[in-house]
C-alpha cells in the first residue's frame, strides 16, 4: 500500500478481481452473452474469462447485423464453454431462416443440466422441438413464445411451434406457452404430466381445455376465446383476459389471494355462469378489474342475498370509465366488500370511447339471462345510509372534473367514516378541470371522517396499475 504526498494511504488493490466467482456470475447474468463478452474483454484476465463459466446464456439475434453472424457467434460460444454447466438458456430470434440449429442448441443445453429455458422465436417454418426436450429431468422453468410483436402497431403474427406427443417434465414448476400450436389433448397431457407445476401462463387459447394441476398456485390466461375448465384446488393467483366467447369455469378456489380480470367484446355468459364465476373469486384479498369486467358485474344483482360477498377483499383496483352505469356497479360491489381498506379507480379513457358509442345508459358488454334474453340495467342514483367501515385509502386517477366524478367523490367523503386519505390525480388535459376548481368543489362537501386528508395532484405515481 502506497502513501500520498499528504500522508494518506492509497489502496492500489484490484477489488474487481477479488470478487468471488458467484458474485461475478450474478453480475454477468444481468447482461446478454454478447454484452458480457464485450464489456469484460477490457478488464483483467479473471474477468475476461468469467463469461465462459457464467451459468446463464442470453442470446439475442437483434444484437447482430445478420443471421449468419449470429449463428456463428452462438456456435463459437457453445464450443468454448463446452465443459461449463448451464442453469439458464434464453434465445430471442425473429424471422428465423433455418430452425434446425435451434434443436442443436437445445440439445446442448439439456446435456449441460439446464434448469431454465426461455425460447422466444418466430419463423415461417414449423419448429418441432426434439422429443428429449420434454424428458429433461433438470428443467424447472419453460417459457416458449412463438409470436412476434411489432412496436407499432402492436400486432401479433400467427406463427406456431409444434410440440411432440411424448411428454414428461417431472420437475417443471413454471410453464409459459404463447402461440404454440398444440391440440387440446396434448396441452392437457402436458399440464397434467407436470406434477410439481406451480405457475402456468397460457397465451391465445382458441380451443376448450381443462386445466388440472393439484399444486398450481399461479394461473395467467391471456386472450381466451374458448372455454377453460379449471381444477386447481391450491390456486392463489388468477389472471384472465377474456374475449368474445371466452369462458372460465372454476371449482372451489378457497386459497385464492389475488384475481385480475379483463373482459373485452360481448360476453356470452348466462347469469348463473356469471354468478358462479364471481362467487369463486369472492375469497380474493386483492381484486383488479378492467374494462368489461366491471360491466359484467351489472349482469347480476349484487344486492340479492344469494349474490357473492367479498368478505376477504382488502384492495380493489378498477380500470374503467367512470360512467353512471359503472359507478353504480362499483358502489354495489363495495357494499358486498365489508372489509375493504383500499380502493384504486383509474378513469380509463380508452374504454370510454366504446361506452360513448353505446351511450352512458348501456354498456357494450351485454349479458344473457337464463332464458337467453339480452338485457342491461338502467343507471340508479347513488344511495347513502350504508357506510364503509374499513375503507381508509381511496385514489382516483385521470380525474376530469365531470359531474359523475364529483358525485362519486362526494359520496365517498360522506359515507367513508374511517377514511384517512383520498388522492385525486387530475388528468392534464385542456378538457379537464383545474386543480383550483376541483378544490373549490371539494371544500363545499361534507367529510364524515375527522382524520381524512384530500390530496390533489397532476402526477400519477409510477408503479401503479395503469
XYZ file of C-alpha atoms in Angstrom, residues 8 69 103 145 191 197 202 274 329 340 372 388 418 434 443:
15
model
C -2.936 9.355 3.251
C -23.018 -13.795 -37.846
C -32.699 -28.040 -31.893
C -43.318 -17.841 -27.242
C -50.054 -29.819 -17.913
C -46.185 -27.286 -11.626
C -51.194 -19.682 -21.493
C -71.549 -15.244 -14.225
C -71.647 -1.284 -10.081
C -62.194 -3.333 2.004
C -81.020 -16.233 -23.346
C -67.810 1.559 4.523
C -62.870 5.825 8.600
C -58.175 22.935 -12.988
C -64.403 22.499 0.038
